[in-house]
XYZ file of C-alpha atoms in Angstrom:
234
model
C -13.260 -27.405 69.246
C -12.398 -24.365 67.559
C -9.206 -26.078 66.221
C -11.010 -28.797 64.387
C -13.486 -26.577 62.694
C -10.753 -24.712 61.064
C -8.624 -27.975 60.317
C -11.824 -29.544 58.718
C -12.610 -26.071 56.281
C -8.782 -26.197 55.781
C -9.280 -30.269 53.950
C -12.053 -29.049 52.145
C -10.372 -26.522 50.783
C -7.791 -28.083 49.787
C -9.911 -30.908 48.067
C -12.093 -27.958 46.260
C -8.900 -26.884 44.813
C -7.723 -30.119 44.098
C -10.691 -30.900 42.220
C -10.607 -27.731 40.259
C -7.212 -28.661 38.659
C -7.851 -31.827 37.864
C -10.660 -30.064 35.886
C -9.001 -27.519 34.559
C -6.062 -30.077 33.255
C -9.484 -32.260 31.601
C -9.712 -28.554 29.270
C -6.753 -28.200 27.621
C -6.492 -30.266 24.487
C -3.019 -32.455 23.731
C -0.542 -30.243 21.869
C -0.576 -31.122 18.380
C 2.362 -31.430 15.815
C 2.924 -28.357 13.040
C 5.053 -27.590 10.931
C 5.863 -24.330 9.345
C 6.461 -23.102 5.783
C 7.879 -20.300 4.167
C 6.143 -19.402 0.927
C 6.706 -16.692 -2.114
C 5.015 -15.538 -4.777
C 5.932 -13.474 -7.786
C 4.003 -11.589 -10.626
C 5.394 -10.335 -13.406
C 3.949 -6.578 -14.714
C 5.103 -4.155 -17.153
C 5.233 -0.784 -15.306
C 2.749 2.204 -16.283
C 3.880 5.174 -14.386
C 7.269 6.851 -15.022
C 8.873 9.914 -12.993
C 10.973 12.665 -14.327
C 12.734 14.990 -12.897
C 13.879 18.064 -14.667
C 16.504 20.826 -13.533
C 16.630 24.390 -14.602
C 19.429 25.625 -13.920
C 21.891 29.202 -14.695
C 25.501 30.351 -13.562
C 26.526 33.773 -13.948
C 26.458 36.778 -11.596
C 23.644 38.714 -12.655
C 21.236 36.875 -10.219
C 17.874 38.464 -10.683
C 18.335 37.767 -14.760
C 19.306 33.902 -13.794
C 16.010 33.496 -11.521
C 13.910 34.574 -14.734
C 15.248 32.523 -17.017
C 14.812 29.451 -14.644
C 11.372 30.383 -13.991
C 10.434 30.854 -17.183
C 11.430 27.513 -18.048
C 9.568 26.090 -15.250
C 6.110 27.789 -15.595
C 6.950 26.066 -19.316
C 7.166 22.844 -18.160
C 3.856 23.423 -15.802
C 1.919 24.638 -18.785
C 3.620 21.724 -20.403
C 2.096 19.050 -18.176
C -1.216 20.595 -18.731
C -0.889 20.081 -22.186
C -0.349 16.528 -21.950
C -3.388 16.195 -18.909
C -0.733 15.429 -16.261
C -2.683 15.413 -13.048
C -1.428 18.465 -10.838
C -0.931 16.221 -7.959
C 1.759 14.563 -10.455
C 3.369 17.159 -10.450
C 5.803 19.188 -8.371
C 8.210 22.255 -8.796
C 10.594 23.258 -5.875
C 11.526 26.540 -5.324
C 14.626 28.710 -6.385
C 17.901 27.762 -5.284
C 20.738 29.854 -5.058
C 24.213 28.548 -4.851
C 27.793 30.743 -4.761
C 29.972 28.865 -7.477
C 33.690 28.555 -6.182
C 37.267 28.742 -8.163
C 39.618 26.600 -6.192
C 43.047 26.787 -7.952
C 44.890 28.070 -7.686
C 43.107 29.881 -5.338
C 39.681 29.951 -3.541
C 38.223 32.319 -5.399
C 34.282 33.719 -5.881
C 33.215 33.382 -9.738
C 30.029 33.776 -9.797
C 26.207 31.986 -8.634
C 24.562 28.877 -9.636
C 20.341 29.249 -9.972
C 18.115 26.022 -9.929
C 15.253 24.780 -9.750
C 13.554 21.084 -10.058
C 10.416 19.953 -11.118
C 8.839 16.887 -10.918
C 6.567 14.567 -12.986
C 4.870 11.320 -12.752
C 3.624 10.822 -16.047
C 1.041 7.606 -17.460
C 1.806 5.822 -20.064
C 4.943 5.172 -22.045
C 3.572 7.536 -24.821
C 3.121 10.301 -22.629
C 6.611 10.053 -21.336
C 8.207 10.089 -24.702
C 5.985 13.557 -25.609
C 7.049 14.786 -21.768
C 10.855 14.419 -22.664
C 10.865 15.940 -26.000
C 9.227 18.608 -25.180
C 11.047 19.356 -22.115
C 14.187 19.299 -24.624
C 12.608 22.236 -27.230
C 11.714 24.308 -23.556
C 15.462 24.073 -22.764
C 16.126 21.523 -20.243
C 19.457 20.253 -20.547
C 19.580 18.305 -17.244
C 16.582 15.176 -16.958
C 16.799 12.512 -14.847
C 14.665 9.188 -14.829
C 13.196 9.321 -11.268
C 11.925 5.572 -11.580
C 9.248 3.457 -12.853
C 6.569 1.766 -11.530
C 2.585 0.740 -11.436
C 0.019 3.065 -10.976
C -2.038 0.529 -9.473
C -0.353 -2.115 -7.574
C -2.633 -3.547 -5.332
C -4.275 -6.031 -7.604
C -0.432 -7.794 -8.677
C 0.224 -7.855 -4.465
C -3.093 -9.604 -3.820
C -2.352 -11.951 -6.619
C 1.629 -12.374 -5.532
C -0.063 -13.161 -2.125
C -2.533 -15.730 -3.045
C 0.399 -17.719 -5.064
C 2.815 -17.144 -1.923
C 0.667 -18.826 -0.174
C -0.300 -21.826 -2.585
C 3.547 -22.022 -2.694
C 3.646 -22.877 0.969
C 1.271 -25.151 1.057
C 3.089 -27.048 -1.891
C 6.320 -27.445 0.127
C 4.274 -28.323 3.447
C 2.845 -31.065 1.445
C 6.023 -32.484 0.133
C 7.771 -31.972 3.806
C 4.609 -34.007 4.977
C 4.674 -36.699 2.382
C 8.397 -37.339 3.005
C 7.947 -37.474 6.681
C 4.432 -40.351 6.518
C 2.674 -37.712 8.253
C -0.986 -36.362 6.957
C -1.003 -32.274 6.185
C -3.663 -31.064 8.160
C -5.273 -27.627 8.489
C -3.770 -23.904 8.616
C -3.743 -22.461 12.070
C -1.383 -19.586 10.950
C -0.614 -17.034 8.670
C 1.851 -14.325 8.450
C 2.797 -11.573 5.626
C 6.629 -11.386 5.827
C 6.328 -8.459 3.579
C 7.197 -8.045 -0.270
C 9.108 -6.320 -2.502
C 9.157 -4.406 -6.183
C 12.174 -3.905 -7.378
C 12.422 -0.539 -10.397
C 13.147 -1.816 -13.578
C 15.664 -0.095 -15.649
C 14.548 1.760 -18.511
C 16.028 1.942 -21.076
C 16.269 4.575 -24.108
C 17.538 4.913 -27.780
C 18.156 7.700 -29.786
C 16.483 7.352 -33.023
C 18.215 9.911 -35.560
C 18.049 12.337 -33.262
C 14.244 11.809 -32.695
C 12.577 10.661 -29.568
C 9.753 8.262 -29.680
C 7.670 6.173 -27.881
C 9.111 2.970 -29.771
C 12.451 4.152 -28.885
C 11.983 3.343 -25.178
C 11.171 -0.086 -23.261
C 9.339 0.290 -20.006
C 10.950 -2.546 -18.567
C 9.802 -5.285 -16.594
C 8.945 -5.423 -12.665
C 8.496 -8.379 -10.422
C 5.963 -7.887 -7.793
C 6.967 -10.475 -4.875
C 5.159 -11.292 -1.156
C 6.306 -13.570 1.085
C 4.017 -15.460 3.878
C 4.973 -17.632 6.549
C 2.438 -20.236 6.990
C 1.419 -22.756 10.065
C -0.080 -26.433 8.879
C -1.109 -28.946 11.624
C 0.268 -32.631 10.922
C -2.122 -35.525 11.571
């Protein structure tokens, strides 16, 4: 007797679970077809913000005379970027560096001692950085380096680069769906792949000796995203 009890809650059982897959299979909607689409988008901007970096710099041996030279010509360009209301979080000054200069032929030989020291500037506008280089020339800089270009406020170009990546996308999905009979449905997914800015070159003439704002082109920088984008076919 005992037997059959547990045979009989052993067939109901197994038609409760029965039952609750066939139930569970009743939930889960027919896969659907999608396609997927790559998409970019690029804005064109003129860049605002340009970085400079400027090196003060000595050899000799008397190294205490080198170090205030260099700083004087530093604390010059600080004052410097005050004139010209450079934010002091836009600019940066390292501190001294001290460097033994070498003879090598015909033998190694100690000459003397190289003193440096950088500073940094990320200056607004393309009028600004004209002023910020000729000055820096009357202080005394003889070594300046472009440090780049770029926007001071990129987010609004990447939002726009984004929407336009992703009207791109839908443009191809549409002709991929077209040339397939197939109806483009809805977007189920969407995914930044990232984007880029390449730094444009700038570029700079000499202008009888002068340096001026019209002497220099900023450029031209191409804000890009990419998306990857899911579309449902009908």
């Amino acid at each position: 007797m005992a037997i059959r009890r547990i045979t009989g809650t052993f067939f109901l059982l197994t038609l409760l679970a029965g039952g609750l897959t066939a139930c569970g299979a009743g939930t889960h909607p027919a896969p659907r077809d999608t396609l997927d689409v790559s998409g970019t988008g690029e804005v064109k901007a003129t860049p605002d913000r340009f970085r400079v970096r400027a090196v003060s710099s000595r050899t000799g041996d008397d190294i205490n005379a080198m170090k205030q030279e260099v700083d004087a010509e530093i604390s010059a360009a600080i004052k410097l970027a005050g004139e010209l209301n450079i934010p002091d979080n836009q600019v940066s000054a390292t501190g001294i560096s001290i460097q033994p200069e070498w003879q090598w032929q015909p033998e190694r030989k100690l000459i003397g001692h190289r003193v440096a020291r950088d500073i940094d500037f990320a200056v607004d506008g393309i009028d600004d950085y004209a002023a910020l280089l000729e000055a820096l020339t009357e202080i005394g800089f003889t070594e300046l380096n472009q440090a780049g270009a770029e926007l001071a406020d990129p987010a609004a170009l990447e939002e726009e680069a984004l929407r336009k990546a992703v009207e791109d996308a839908r443009r191809k999905a549409q002709i991929l769906a077209d040339a397939a009979g197939r109806k483009l449905g809805q977007v189920i997914l969407v995914q930044e792949q990232g984007g880029s800015m390449p730094q444009p070159m700038m570029m700079a003439m000499d202008m009888a000796g002068k340096r001026e704002s019209s002497a220099y082109a900023a450029g031209e920088m191409t804000v890009r995203q990419q998306v990857q984008v899911r579309f449902t076919l009908d």
